C-alpha cells in the first residue's frame, strides 16, 4: 500500500512538472512576481509601446485576444444564427449554450458552428459583411487597435470561421491576410463542419514569400489563450496581453474608424450576449401582445388619442417645431403653379417617419415612398402613394397630390441607421417653393424596423415589437425664397444639397454622396429594386 501511494505521489509530481514546463513560455515569471520583463522572445504587452519604429515589420495578432475587448464569441454566433438562420435556429443555439460551456473549447466551437451553419447556402451568407462588422467594431479596444496599426503588414489570426470576420478585418482594419477556420461546403451549402487547421509555417511562407520570417514578424497574442504555437515559433518577438490589461481598454471611438460605418443590416439592435438573448426571448410574448395594441391604436383611434396612448406603451416622441409662416410669394415672382399643400422634406430613419411628421405638425399628410411592402401599405394609418422611379410620372403624381394636400417625401430613397445622410434626390425641388425641411432621429431598444436583405413585410412587426422607442422631430423654418428654384433661381441640385445640409446640421449628422443603390449593393448584393 505504501509503495502504491509513493508511486501515486511520484506520478502527480511528474505531471505537475510537465504541465509547468509546457506552459512556462506563456506564463513568464514577471507576470507572477511583478518584475520587469526580460529581453527574451516573450515579453509583456506594455513593452511594445517602448518600440519607436515597427512600420517596416509585420504583425501576427490574435483577433479575440489582442484586438477585441471581450473574448466571448457566443454573441457573434448568435448574430449568425438569428440574422442568417432565423428565430428557431437562434433558440436552439441559446438552449445548447449551457452545454457548450461544460464541454471543451474546441468541441463547443464545433457545436456552435454546426448549429449556425448547417444547411445554410454559401452564396446567400452576407452576415459577415452586412451585420457583424458593426458589433465587432464596437468591441475593438482602442489600445489594441493602436498597437496593431503600428505595423506595415498585419495578419489576423482567429479561432472563428473566416466567413464571420474576414470582411470586417480586411475592409475596416486594412488587414493583409486572415487566418481563420474554413468551413466545408457541399453543393453550395455549408455542412456545419470545419476544415483542419493549416500548418503555421506553410501559411506564413505563403503570405511572406521569400522574406526571412524570424527577422520580420512580431506576434501579439493573449496570455490566457495564446494562438497556434507554430505561428509564434516563427515570430522574432511575442508580446503577451493579459485579461487584466484588456479590461482597462477603452472602446475605439468612431472617429478612428479607418472606414466609416455607414451601412449595416440585421434586426438585432443590441449585442446578443447570453443574458441579453435571454431577455429577448422572455420579452417576445409580451412584445407580440404590445404589437397588437400599438397597431390597433394607430389604425382605429384619432390622432389626439394616439399620441398619449402610444407614449404610455413606450413609443415616445419629442417635437421641436418652428412656426411655419404663410407664403408671401406674389403672382409676379412665383412663376410656378399655385399649389394647395406644403412639401415636407425629411431624412429617412424608419417607415414611421411620415406618421411622426403628421403628429408633429398636427394635421394629416400624404406620404410618397419608393418602396413599401403591400402589407405595410395596408396597415399604414395615413395615405401612402408608391413612386415608380420614372421621373416624369413621379413628378406629375407628386404635383397632383400637392394640389390636394400636404405631402411628405424622403429624398434619400432608403433608410440609414447611422448618423449620416445619403444623397437627396432633387426631384422634390422642381415641384414647389413651399418646402419645409424636417429632421428626424429614431432610436430603438431591441429590434431594427428596417432591412435591406430580409423580408420587408416584417418591418412594422419588428419596429412595434420594441420595448421602447424614441423619436425626435425637428420641423424647421420654411425654405427661404432666395434658396428655391422658382423665385431664387437655384438649380434643383443646389436646393437638394441645401436642404440636406440643413437637416444634417439640425441632427449633428454628416452628409454623404452615397445613394440607395450603393446601400443595397453593399448589404444585399442587388440594386434594391422591389
Short mmCIF file of C-alpha atoms in Angstrom, two decimals:
data_model
loop_
_atom_site.label_atom_id
_atom_site.label_comp_id
_atom_site.label_asym_id
_atom_site.label_seq_id
_atom_site.Cartn_x
_atom_site.Cartn_y
_atom_site.Cartn_z
CA UNK A 1 0.00 0.00 0.00
CA UNK A 2 2.82 2.41 0.87
CA UNK A 3 4.51 1.63 -2.43
CA UNK A 4 1.33 2.44 -4.32
CA UNK A 5 0.98 5.80 -2.52
CA UNK A 6 4.63 6.57 -3.27
CA UNK A 7 4.11 5.81 -6.96
CA UNK A 8 0.96 7.97 -6.99
CA UNK A 9 2.81 10.93 -5.43
CA UNK A 10 5.61 10.49 -7.96
CA UNK A 11 3.08 10.48 -10.83
CA UNK A 12 1.38 13.66 -9.57
CA UNK A 13 4.74 15.39 -9.13
CA UNK A 14 5.87 14.43 -12.66
CA UNK A 15 2.53 15.60 -14.12
CA UNK A 16 2.82 18.98 -12.43
CA UNK A 17 6.38 19.36 -13.66
CA UNK A 18 5.45 18.56 -17.25
CA UNK A 19 2.48 20.94 -17.20
CA UNK A 20 4.64 23.69 -15.73
CA UNK A 21 7.27 23.21 -18.43
CA UNK A 22 4.63 23.09 -21.15
CA UNK A 23 3.06 26.34 -20.06
CA UNK A 24 6.16 28.18 -18.89
CA UNK A 25 6.65 30.04 -22.17
CA UNK A 26 3.16 31.56 -21.89
CA UNK A 27 3.27 32.25 -18.15
CA UNK A 28 6.53 34.13 -17.71
CA UNK A 29 7.71 34.76 -14.16
CA UNK A 30 7.45 38.56 -14.36
CA UNK A 31 3.67 38.13 -14.56
CA UNK A 32 3.74 36.39 -11.21
CA UNK A 33 6.19 38.46 -9.21
CA UNK A 34 5.78 41.90 -10.86
CA UNK A 35 9.40 42.05 -12.07
CA UNK A 36 10.42 43.83 -15.27
CA UNK A 37 10.08 41.67 -18.40
CA UNK A 38 13.30 40.18 -19.75
CA UNK A 39 14.61 40.86 -23.20
CA UNK A 40 13.67 37.40 -24.41
CA UNK A 41 11.30 36.27 -27.08
CA UNK A 42 8.18 36.51 -24.91
CA UNK A 43 7.55 39.94 -23.44
CA UNK A 44 4.70 41.80 -21.78
CA UNK A 45 2.43 43.95 -23.88
CA UNK A 46 3.50 47.13 -22.08
CA UNK A 47 6.99 46.88 -23.55
CA UNK A 48 5.58 47.14 -27.08
CA UNK A 49 4.96 50.85 -26.52
CA UNK A 50 8.69 51.35 -25.97
CA UNK A 51 9.43 50.41 -29.58
CA UNK A 52 9.51 53.58 -31.64
CA UNK A 53 9.51 52.19 -35.19
CA UNK A 54 7.84 48.96 -36.30
CA UNK A 55 6.47 50.39 -39.55
CA UNK A 56 8.70 48.09 -41.62
CA UNK A 57 7.72 44.96 -39.75
CA UNK A 58 4.72 42.63 -39.86
CA UNK A 59 2.43 41.62 -37.02
CA UNK A 60 0.66 38.34 -36.47
CA UNK A 61 -2.04 39.23 -33.95
CA UNK A 62 -4.78 37.36 -32.16
CA UNK A 63 -8.14 38.91 -33.09
CA UNK A 64 -10.05 37.80 -30.00
CA UNK A 65 -7.11 38.04 -27.60
CA UNK A 66 -5.26 41.15 -28.79
CA UNK A 67 -7.82 43.32 -30.61
CA UNK A 68 -11.29 42.82 -29.11
CA UNK A 69 -12.08 43.93 -25.57
CA UNK A 70 -14.17 40.83 -24.93
CA UNK A 71 -13.00 37.30 -25.69
CA UNK A 72 -16.59 35.93 -25.65
CA UNK A 73 -17.60 34.53 -29.05
CA UNK A 74 -21.19 33.47 -28.28
CA UNK A 75 -22.70 36.86 -29.31
CA UNK A 76 -21.24 36.59 -32.82
CA UNK A 77 -22.57 33.07 -33.31
CA UNK A 78 -25.97 34.24 -32.05
CA UNK A 79 -25.93 37.03 -34.64
CA UNK A 80 -25.26 34.45 -37.35
CA UNK A 81 -27.97 32.13 -36.05
CA UNK A 82 -30.62 34.87 -35.73
CA UNK A 83 -29.86 37.01 -38.77
CA UNK A 84 -28.98 34.27 -41.25
CA UNK A 85 -30.88 31.30 -39.83
CA UNK A 86 -33.95 32.75 -38.15
CA UNK A 87 -35.59 32.70 -34.74
CA UNK A 88 -35.76 28.89 -34.40
CA UNK A 89 -32.05 28.39 -35.07
CA UNK A 90 -31.25 31.16 -32.59
CA UNK A 91 -33.43 29.46 -29.95
CA UNK A 92 -31.65 26.12 -30.49
CA UNK A 93 -28.24 27.78 -30.06
CA UNK A 94 -29.44 29.56 -26.94
CA UNK A 95 -30.72 26.34 -25.35
CA UNK A 96 -27.50 24.47 -26.20
CA UNK A 97 -25.13 27.12 -24.88
CA UNK A 98 -25.07 25.88 -21.24
CA UNK A 99 -23.91 22.52 -22.60
CA UNK A 100 -21.29 24.30 -24.75
CA UNK A 101 -19.87 25.84 -21.57
CA UNK A 102 -19.43 22.39 -20.00
CA UNK A 103 -17.50 20.71 -22.81
CA UNK A 104 -14.05 21.50 -24.17
CA UNK A 105 -13.49 24.77 -26.02
CA UNK A 106 -12.85 23.02 -29.34
CA UNK A 107 -15.92 20.79 -29.12
CA UNK A 108 -18.07 23.74 -28.04
CA UNK A 109 -16.85 25.71 -31.05
CA UNK A 110 -17.71 22.85 -33.40
CA UNK A 111 -21.17 22.52 -31.88
CA UNK A 112 -21.95 26.22 -32.33
CA UNK A 113 -20.62 26.14 -35.89
CA UNK A 114 -22.86 23.18 -36.71
CA UNK A 115 -25.99 24.80 -35.27
CA UNK A 116 -25.35 28.13 -37.01
CA UNK A 117 -24.18 26.99 -40.44
CA UNK A 118 -25.72 23.59 -41.17
CA UNK A 119 -27.69 23.62 -44.47
CA UNK A 120 -27.09 27.35 -44.99
CA UNK A 121 -26.46 28.44 -48.58
CA UNK A 122 -22.93 29.78 -49.03
CA UNK A 123 -23.89 32.26 -51.74
CA UNK A 124 -26.56 33.88 -49.59
CA UNK A 125 -24.42 34.29 -46.47
CA UNK A 126 -23.98 38.06 -46.05
CA UNK A 127 -23.96 38.39 -42.27
CA UNK A 128 -20.16 38.58 -42.20
CA UNK A 129 -20.30 41.64 -44.47
CA UNK A 130 -23.59 43.32 -43.55
CA UNK A 131 -24.17 42.61 -39.83
CA UNK A 132 -21.08 41.52 -37.88
CA UNK A 133 -18.74 44.48 -38.68
CA UNK A 134 -20.89 46.88 -36.60
CA UNK A 135 -20.72 44.70 -33.48
CA UNK A 136 -17.06 43.81 -33.96
CA UNK A 137 -16.07 47.46 -34.39
CA UNK A 138 -17.92 48.35 -31.20
CA UNK A 139 -15.89 45.69 -29.38
CA UNK A 140 -12.47 46.78 -30.66
CA UNK A 141 -10.23 48.11 -27.89
CA UNK A 142 -8.65 51.48 -28.59
CA UNK A 143 -5.31 50.35 -27.13
CA UNK A 144 -5.33 47.10 -29.12
CA UNK A 145 -6.17 49.00 -32.30
CA UNK A 146 -3.29 51.44 -31.82
CA UNK A 147 -0.93 48.53 -31.16
CA UNK A 148 -1.88 46.65 -34.35
CA UNK A 149 -1.99 49.73 -36.60
CA UNK A 150 1.72 50.47 -35.94
CA UNK A 151 2.79 47.69 -38.30
CA UNK A 152 3.19 47.82 -42.07
CA UNK A 153 1.67 44.40 -42.63
CA UNK A 154 -0.99 42.81 -40.44
CA UNK A 155 -2.09 39.17 -40.30
CA UNK A 156 -5.15 38.50 -38.16
CA UNK A 157 -5.42 35.07 -36.53
CA UNK A 158 -8.83 33.99 -35.26
CA UNK A 159 -10.42 30.85 -33.92
CA UNK A 160 -13.70 31.84 -35.59
CA UNK A 161 -14.70 30.76 -39.11
CA UNK A 162 -13.16 33.09 -41.69
CA UNK A 163 -16.54 33.94 -43.24
CA UNK A 164 -17.53 35.64 -39.99
CA UNK A 165 -14.60 38.06 -39.60
CA UNK A 166 -12.75 38.33 -42.90
CA UNK A 167 -14.80 41.23 -44.34
CA UNK A 168 -14.54 43.14 -41.06
CA UNK A 169 -10.76 42.74 -40.79
CA UNK A 170 -9.98 43.46 -44.44
CA UNK A 171 -12.42 46.31 -45.12
CA UNK A 172 -12.47 48.13 -41.78
CA UNK A 173 -8.95 47.46 -40.43
CA UNK A 174 -6.91 47.03 -43.61
CA UNK A 175 -5.60 43.61 -42.55
CA UNK A 176 -3.50 41.95 -45.27
CA UNK A 177 -4.49 38.37 -44.51
CA UNK A 178 -6.84 36.48 -42.21
CA UNK A 179 -6.02 33.07 -40.76
CA UNK A 180 -9.27 31.53 -39.58
CA UNK A 181 -11.16 28.26 -39.68
CA UNK A 182 -12.52 27.27 -43.08
CA UNK A 183 -15.99 25.71 -43.37
CA UNK A 184 -16.77 22.70 -45.53
CA UNK A 185 -19.15 23.35 -48.43
CA UNK A 186 -21.05 20.66 -50.36
CA UNK A 187 -23.09 21.58 -53.45
CA UNK A 188 -23.03 25.24 -52.42
CA UNK A 189 -24.26 24.62 -48.84
CA UNK A 190 -22.41 24.73 -45.54
CA UNK A 191 -22.48 21.33 -43.82
CA UNK A 192 -21.64 22.76 -40.40
CA UNK A 193 -18.14 21.27 -40.21
CA UNK A 194 -14.75 22.97 -40.12
CA UNK A 195 -11.65 22.07 -42.10
CA UNK A 196 -8.48 21.05 -40.28
CA UNK A 197 -6.13 23.86 -39.25
CA UNK A 198 -3.29 24.58 -41.66
CA UNK A 199 0.35 24.48 -40.61
CA UNK A 200 1.56 27.83 -39.34
CA UNK A 201 4.80 27.63 -41.27
CA UNK A 202 3.03 26.90 -44.56
CA UNK A 203 0.64 29.79 -44.02
CA UNK A 204 3.36 32.33 -43.21
CA UNK A 205 5.53 31.22 -46.12
CA UNK A 206 2.56 31.67 -48.43
CA UNK A 207 2.00 35.22 -47.11
CA UNK A 208 5.59 36.45 -46.93
CA UNK A 209 7.11 34.52 -49.78
CA UNK A 210 10.90 34.65 -49.76
CA UNK A 211 11.18 37.01 -46.77
CA UNK A 212 13.07 35.75 -43.75
CA UNK A 213 10.32 35.16 -41.24
CA UNK A 214 12.19 35.37 -37.93
CA UNK A 215 13.53 38.86 -38.68
CA UNK A 216 10.29 40.48 -39.89
CA UNK A 217 7.37 39.06 -37.89
CA UNK A 218 6.19 40.10 -34.42
CA UNK A 219 3.48 38.19 -32.59
CA UNK A 220 0.76 39.72 -30.40
CA UNK A 221 -1.41 37.26 -28.53
CA UNK A 222 -3.30 36.60 -25.33
CA UNK A 223 -1.50 35.42 -22.24
CA UNK A 224 -4.52 33.30 -21.26
CA UNK A 225 -5.22 31.65 -24.63
CA UNK A 226 -2.25 32.09 -26.99
CA UNK A 227 -2.64 31.39 -30.68
CA UNK A 228 -1.07 28.47 -32.51
CA UNK A 229 2.46 27.76 -31.26
CA UNK A 230 3.71 27.01 -34.77
CA UNK A 231 2.87 30.58 -35.77
CA UNK A 232 4.51 32.03 -32.68
CA UNK A 233 7.66 29.96 -33.21
CA UNK A 234 8.30 31.95 -36.42
CA UNK A 235 7.97 35.32 -34.69
CA UNK A 236 11.02 37.31 -33.66
CA UNK A 237 9.28 38.64 -30.55
CA UNK A 238 5.92 37.69 -29.00
CA UNK A 239 4.03 40.22 -26.89
CA UNK A 240 1.53 38.81 -24.40
CA UNK A 241 -1.66 40.60 -23.33
CA UNK A 242 -3.33 39.72 -20.05
CA UNK A 243 -7.07 39.83 -19.36
CA UNK A 244 -6.42 42.46 -16.70
CA UNK A 245 -4.89 44.78 -19.30
CA UNK A 246 -7.81 44.23 -21.68
CA UNK A 247 -10.36 45.13 -19.01
CA UNK A 248 -8.78 48.59 -18.74
CA UNK A 249 -9.00 49.24 -22.51
CA UNK A 250 -11.30 51.91 -23.90
CA UNK A 251 -13.75 51.41 -26.75
CA UNK A 252 -12.44 52.52 -30.15
CA UNK A 253 -14.01 55.93 -30.95
CA UNK A 254 -15.89 56.24 -34.25
CA UNK A 255 -13.59 59.00 -35.47
CA UNK A 256 -10.70 56.49 -35.58
CA UNK A 257 -12.50 54.01 -37.83
CA UNK A 258 -10.38 53.54 -40.94
CA UNK A 259 -13.61 53.26 -42.93
CA UNK A 260 -16.83 54.97 -41.75
CA UNK A 261 -19.57 52.57 -40.68
CA UNK A 262 -22.49 53.97 -42.69
CA UNK A 263 -24.42 50.86 -43.71
CA UNK A 264 -25.27 47.75 -41.74
CA UNK A 265 -28.17 45.32 -41.79
CA UNK A 266 -29.85 42.86 -39.45
CA UNK A 267 -32.73 43.04 -37.00
CA UNK A 268 -30.93 43.00 -33.63
CA UNK A 269 -30.07 46.41 -32.24
CA UNK A 270 -28.15 45.03 -29.25
CA UNK A 271 -25.15 42.77 -28.75
CA UNK A 272 -26.73 39.34 -28.05
CA UNK A 273 -24.81 38.12 -25.04
CA UNK A 274 -26.36 35.14 -23.26
CA UNK A 275 -28.14 37.35 -20.71
CA UNK A 276 -29.32 39.82 -23.37
CA UNK A 277 -30.60 36.94 -25.52
CA UNK A 278 -32.46 35.54 -22.51
CA UNK A 279 -34.11 38.94 -22.07
CA UNK A 280 -35.13 38.97 -25.74
CA UNK A 281 -36.78 35.53 -25.68
CA UNK A 282 -38.50 36.43 -22.40
CA UNK A 283 -39.79 39.68 -23.90
CA UNK A 284 -41.15 38.27 -27.19
CA UNK A 285 -44.55 37.00 -25.85
CA UNK A 286 -45.17 40.39 -24.21
CA UNK A 287 -43.88 42.16 -27.31
CA UNK A 288 -46.40 40.39 -29.56
CA UNK A 289 -49.24 41.47 -27.27
CA UNK A 290 -47.88 45.04 -27.24
CA UNK A 291 -47.56 44.98 -31.06
CA UNK A 292 -51.29 44.21 -31.38
CA UNK A 293 -52.20 47.06 -29.01
CA UNK A 294 -49.97 49.59 -30.76
CA UNK A 295 -51.21 48.61 -34.19
CA UNK A 296 -54.84 48.84 -33.11
CA UNK A 297 -54.28 52.29 -31.62
CA UNK A 298 -52.58 53.56 -34.79
CA UNK A 299 -55.32 52.19 -37.07
CA UNK A 300 -58.55 52.94 -35.22
CA UNK A 301 -58.04 55.90 -32.88
CA UNK A 302 -57.86 59.59 -33.83
CA UNK A 303 -54.59 61.48 -33.76
CA UNK A 304 -55.26 63.30 -30.48
CA UNK A 305 -55.72 59.95 -28.69
CA UNK A 306 -52.89 58.08 -30.43
CA UNK A 307 -50.09 60.22 -29.01
CA UNK A 308 -50.76 59.75 -25.26
CA UNK A 309 -51.60 56.04 -25.60
CA UNK A 310 -48.56 55.20 -27.71
CA UNK A 311 -46.37 57.19 -25.33
CA UNK A 312 -47.78 55.15 -22.44
CA UNK A 313 -46.82 51.92 -24.26
CA UNK A 314 -43.20 53.07 -24.68
CA UNK A 315 -43.24 54.85 -28.06
CA UNK A 316 -42.13 58.30 -27.01
CA UNK A 317 -41.54 61.29 -29.23
CA UNK A 318 -40.16 64.80 -28.90
CA UNK A 319 -41.11 67.64 -31.21
CA UNK A 320 -39.10 70.80 -31.83
CA UNK A 321 -41.11 72.75 -34.39
CA UNK A 322 -40.74 76.25 -35.77
CA UNK A 323 -43.93 78.12 -36.67
CA UNK A 324 -44.43 77.85 -40.39
CA UNK A 325 -45.09 81.23 -41.98
CA UNK A 326 -47.64 81.65 -44.71
CA UNK A 327 -46.12 82.11 -48.11
CA UNK A 328 -45.79 85.72 -49.26
CA UNK A 329 -44.87 84.86 -52.82
CA UNK A 330 -46.85 87.01 -55.24
CA UNK A 331 -48.07 86.00 -58.65
CA UNK A 332 -45.39 88.21 -60.22
CA UNK A 333 -42.50 86.48 -58.53
CA UNK A 334 -43.85 82.95 -58.31
CA UNK A 335 -43.84 81.53 -61.81
CA UNK A 336 -44.99 78.09 -60.69
CA UNK A 337 -48.50 76.77 -60.33
CA UNK A 338 -50.38 77.70 -57.19
CA UNK A 339 -50.35 74.51 -55.14
CA UNK A 340 -52.55 73.95 -52.13
CA UNK A 341 -50.19 71.90 -49.99
CA UNK A 342 -46.79 72.24 -48.38
CA UNK A 343 -43.99 69.80 -49.16
CA UNK A 344 -42.33 68.42 -46.02
CA UNK A 345 -38.87 67.02 -46.82
CA UNK A 346 -37.30 64.76 -44.18
CA UNK A 347 -34.46 62.32 -43.78
CA UNK A 348 -35.39 58.64 -43.63
CA UNK A 349 -34.86 56.58 -40.46
CA UNK A 350 -37.87 54.22 -40.31
CA UNK A 351 -41.15 53.57 -42.11
CA UNK A 352 -42.91 55.60 -39.37
CA UNK A 353 -41.22 58.87 -40.40
CA UNK A 354 -44.26 60.33 -42.25
CA UNK A 355 -46.53 59.38 -39.33
CA UNK A 356 -44.34 61.22 -36.83
CA UNK A 357 -44.23 64.23 -39.16
CA UNK A 358 -48.03 64.20 -39.28
CA UNK A 359 -48.18 64.05 -35.46
CA UNK A 360 -45.62 66.87 -35.16
CA UNK A 361 -47.47 69.32 -37.43
CA UNK A 362 -50.85 68.09 -36.09
CA UNK A 363 -52.56 67.60 -39.43
CA UNK A 364 -52.96 64.75 -41.94
CA UNK A 365 -50.42 64.35 -44.73
CA UNK A 366 -49.89 62.09 -47.72
CA UNK A 367 -46.64 60.08 -47.79
CA UNK A 368 -44.87 59.15 -51.01
CA UNK A 369 -42.35 56.32 -50.90
CA UNK A 370 -40.08 54.47 -53.28
CA UNK A 371 -40.53 51.00 -51.80
CA UNK A 372 -43.09 49.69 -49.36
CA UNK A 373 -44.45 46.19 -48.87
CA UNK A 374 -48.15 45.69 -49.61
CA UNK A 375 -48.82 44.67 -46.01
CA UNK A 376 -47.17 47.82 -44.66
CA UNK A 377 -49.13 49.88 -47.16
CA UNK A 378 -52.42 48.36 -45.99
CA UNK A 379 -51.58 48.85 -42.30
CA UNK A 380 -50.42 52.47 -42.67
CA UNK A 381 -52.68 54.89 -40.72
CA UNK A 382 -52.05 57.65 -43.28
CA UNK A 383 -52.43 57.66 -47.06
CA UNK A 384 -49.33 56.34 -48.86
CA UNK A 385 -48.53 56.54 -52.56
CA UNK A 386 -45.90 54.41 -54.25
CA UNK A 387 -43.48 56.12 -56.64
CA UNK A 388 -42.49 54.41 -59.90
CA UNK A 389 -38.88 55.69 -60.22
CA UNK A 390 -39.88 57.21 -63.53
CA UNK A 391 -39.00 60.88 -63.12
CA UNK A 392 -41.77 62.30 -65.33
CA UNK A 393 -44.53 60.10 -63.90
CA UNK A 394 -43.42 60.66 -60.32
CA UNK A 395 -43.24 64.42 -60.84
CA UNK A 396 -46.77 64.53 -62.24
CA UNK A 397 -48.08 62.35 -59.43
CA UNK A 398 -46.49 64.42 -56.65
CA UNK A 399 -47.67 67.67 -58.21
CA UNK A 400 -51.21 66.30 -58.33
CA UNK A 401 -51.02 65.23 -54.67
CA UNK A 402 -49.66 68.64 -53.64
CA UNK A 403 -52.67 70.29 -55.24
CA UNK A 404 -54.85 68.28 -52.83
CA UNK A 405 -52.99 68.20 -49.50
CA UNK A 406 -49.67 68.47 -47.68
CA UNK A 407 -47.07 65.94 -48.77
CA UNK A 408 -44.17 64.19 -47.01
CA UNK A 409 -41.21 62.88 -49.02
CA UNK A 410 -37.91 61.24 -48.00
CA UNK A 411 -35.46 62.10 -50.83
CA UNK A 412 -32.81 59.63 -49.59
CA UNK A 413 -35.00 56.85 -51.01
CA UNK A 414 -33.99 54.43 -48.28
CA UNK A 415 -33.31 54.37 -44.56
CA UNK A 416 -29.95 54.97 -42.91
CA UNK A 417 -29.40 53.89 -39.28
CA UNK A 418 -26.13 55.65 -38.58
CA UNK A 419 -25.58 59.44 -38.15
CA UNK A 420 -25.21 60.06 -41.87
CA UNK A 421 -27.46 61.43 -44.61
CA UNK A 422 -27.48 59.83 -48.05
CA UNK A 423 -27.64 61.96 -51.17
CA UNK A 424 -31.01 63.66 -51.67
CA UNK A 425 -32.81 63.07 -54.96
CA UNK A 426 -33.52 66.56 -56.40
CA UNK A 427 -36.97 65.68 -57.77
CA UNK A 428 -38.79 67.43 -54.93
CA UNK A 429 -37.04 70.76 -55.62
CA UNK A 430 -38.71 71.08 -59.04
CA UNK A 431 -42.26 70.83 -57.70
CA UNK A 432 -42.77 73.82 -55.40
CA UNK A 433 -41.09 76.55 -53.41
CA UNK A 434 -43.27 75.70 -50.38
CA UNK A 435 -40.68 73.39 -48.79
CA UNK A 436 -40.22 72.69 -45.08
CA UNK A 437 -37.15 70.65 -44.03
CA UNK A 438 -37.86 68.19 -41.21
CA UNK A 439 -35.06 66.48 -39.26
CA UNK A 440 -35.81 63.12 -37.64
CA UNK A 441 -33.83 60.80 -35.42
CA UNK A 442 -35.21 57.44 -34.26
CA UNK A 443 -33.78 55.12 -31.63
CA UNK A 444 -34.88 51.56 -30.87
CA UNK A 445 -34.09 49.38 -27.87
CA UNK A 446 -34.16 45.83 -29.25
CA UNK A 447 -35.06 45.44 -32.95
CA UNK A 448 -34.43 47.47 -36.10
CA UNK A 449 -37.58 48.06 -38.13
CA UNK A 450 -35.76 48.24 -41.46
CA UNK A 451 -33.91 45.73 -43.57
CA UNK A 452 -32.01 45.54 -46.85
CA UNK A 453 -31.68 41.78 -47.24
CA UNK A 454 -34.63 40.47 -45.19
CA UNK A 455 -38.39 40.41 -45.57
CA UNK A 456 -39.79 43.94 -45.92
CA UNK A 457 -43.28 42.95 -44.72
CA UNK A 458 -41.81 42.23 -41.27
CA UNK A 459 -40.52 45.79 -40.86
CA UNK A 460 -43.59 47.13 -38.99
CA UNK A 461 -43.74 43.97 -36.87
CA UNK A 462 -40.17 44.27 -35.59
CA UNK A 463 -40.48 48.02 -35.13
CA UNK A 464 -43.59 47.71 -32.96
CA UNK A 465 -42.11 44.77 -31.02
CA UNK A 466 -39.55 47.05 -29.34
CA UNK A 467 -39.97 47.55 -25.59
CA UNK A 468 -39.28 51.26 -26.09
CA UNK A 469 -38.64 53.60 -28.99
CA UNK A 470 -37.74 57.26 -29.09
CA UNK A 471 -38.24 59.73 -31.92
CA UNK A 472 -37.11 63.34 -32.23
CA UNK A 473 -38.81 65.52 -34.86
CA UNK A 474 -37.38 68.95 -35.67
CA UNK A 475 -39.56 70.85 -38.13
CA UNK A 476 -37.54 73.82 -39.35
CA UNK A 477 -38.34 77.12 -40.99
CA UNK A 478 -39.76 77.11 -44.46
CA UNK A 479 -37.14 77.22 -47.20
CA UNK A 480 -36.14 80.87 -47.84
CA UNK A 481 -37.40 82.08 -51.19
CA UNK A 482 -33.88 83.04 -52.29
CA UNK A 483 -32.88 79.38 -51.87
CA UNK A 484 -35.66 77.96 -54.06
CA UNK A 485 -35.74 77.02 -57.71
CA UNK A 486 -38.69 79.19 -58.76
CA UNK A 487 -38.11 82.54 -57.07
CA UNK A 488 -34.45 82.13 -56.10
CA UNK A 489 -33.41 80.72 -59.47
CA UNK A 490 -31.33 77.97 -57.87
CA UNK A 491 -30.80 74.65 -59.61
CA UNK A 492 -32.61 71.59 -58.27
CA UNK A 493 -29.29 70.12 -57.14
CA UNK A 494 -28.40 73.25 -55.16
CA UNK A 495 -31.78 73.17 -53.44
CA UNK A 496 -31.49 69.44 -52.65
CA UNK A 497 -27.98 69.87 -51.23
CA UNK A 498 -29.07 72.88 -49.18
CA UNK A 499 -32.00 71.02 -47.61
CA UNK A 500 -29.74 68.01 -46.92
CA UNK A 501 -27.19 70.24 -45.16
CA UNK A 502 -29.85 71.97 -43.03
CA UNK A 503 -31.24 68.64 -41.82
CA UNK A 504 -27.73 67.29 -41.13
CA UNK A 505 -26.89 70.45 -39.18
CA UNK A 506 -30.03 70.11 -37.04
CA UNK A 507 -29.20 66.49 -36.13
CA UNK A 508 -25.42 66.70 -35.96
CA UNK A 509 -25.17 64.17 -38.81
CA UNK A 510 -22.73 64.04 -41.72
CA UNK A 511 -23.74 64.41 -45.38
CA UNK A 512 -22.61 61.83 -47.94
CA UNK A 513 -22.94 61.28 -51.69
CA UNK A 514 -23.95 57.66 -51.23
CA UNK A 515 -27.28 56.52 -52.66
CA UNK A 516 -29.90 53.82 -52.18
CA UNK A 517 -28.18 51.80 -54.89
CA UNK A 518 -24.87 51.92 -53.00
CA UNK A 519 -26.55 50.69 -49.82
CA UNK A 520 -28.23 47.70 -51.42
CA UNK A 521 -25.16 46.66 -53.41
CA UNK A 522 -23.09 46.66 -50.20
CA UNK A 523 -25.63 44.94 -47.95
CA UNK A 524 -27.79 42.78 -50.21
CA UNK A 525 -25.83 42.34 -53.44
CA UNK A 526 -28.57 43.93 -55.57
CA UNK A 527 -29.74 47.38 -56.60
CA UNK A 528 -32.69 47.44 -54.22
CA UNK A 529 -35.42 47.11 -56.79
CA UNK A 530 -38.68 45.91 -55.26
#
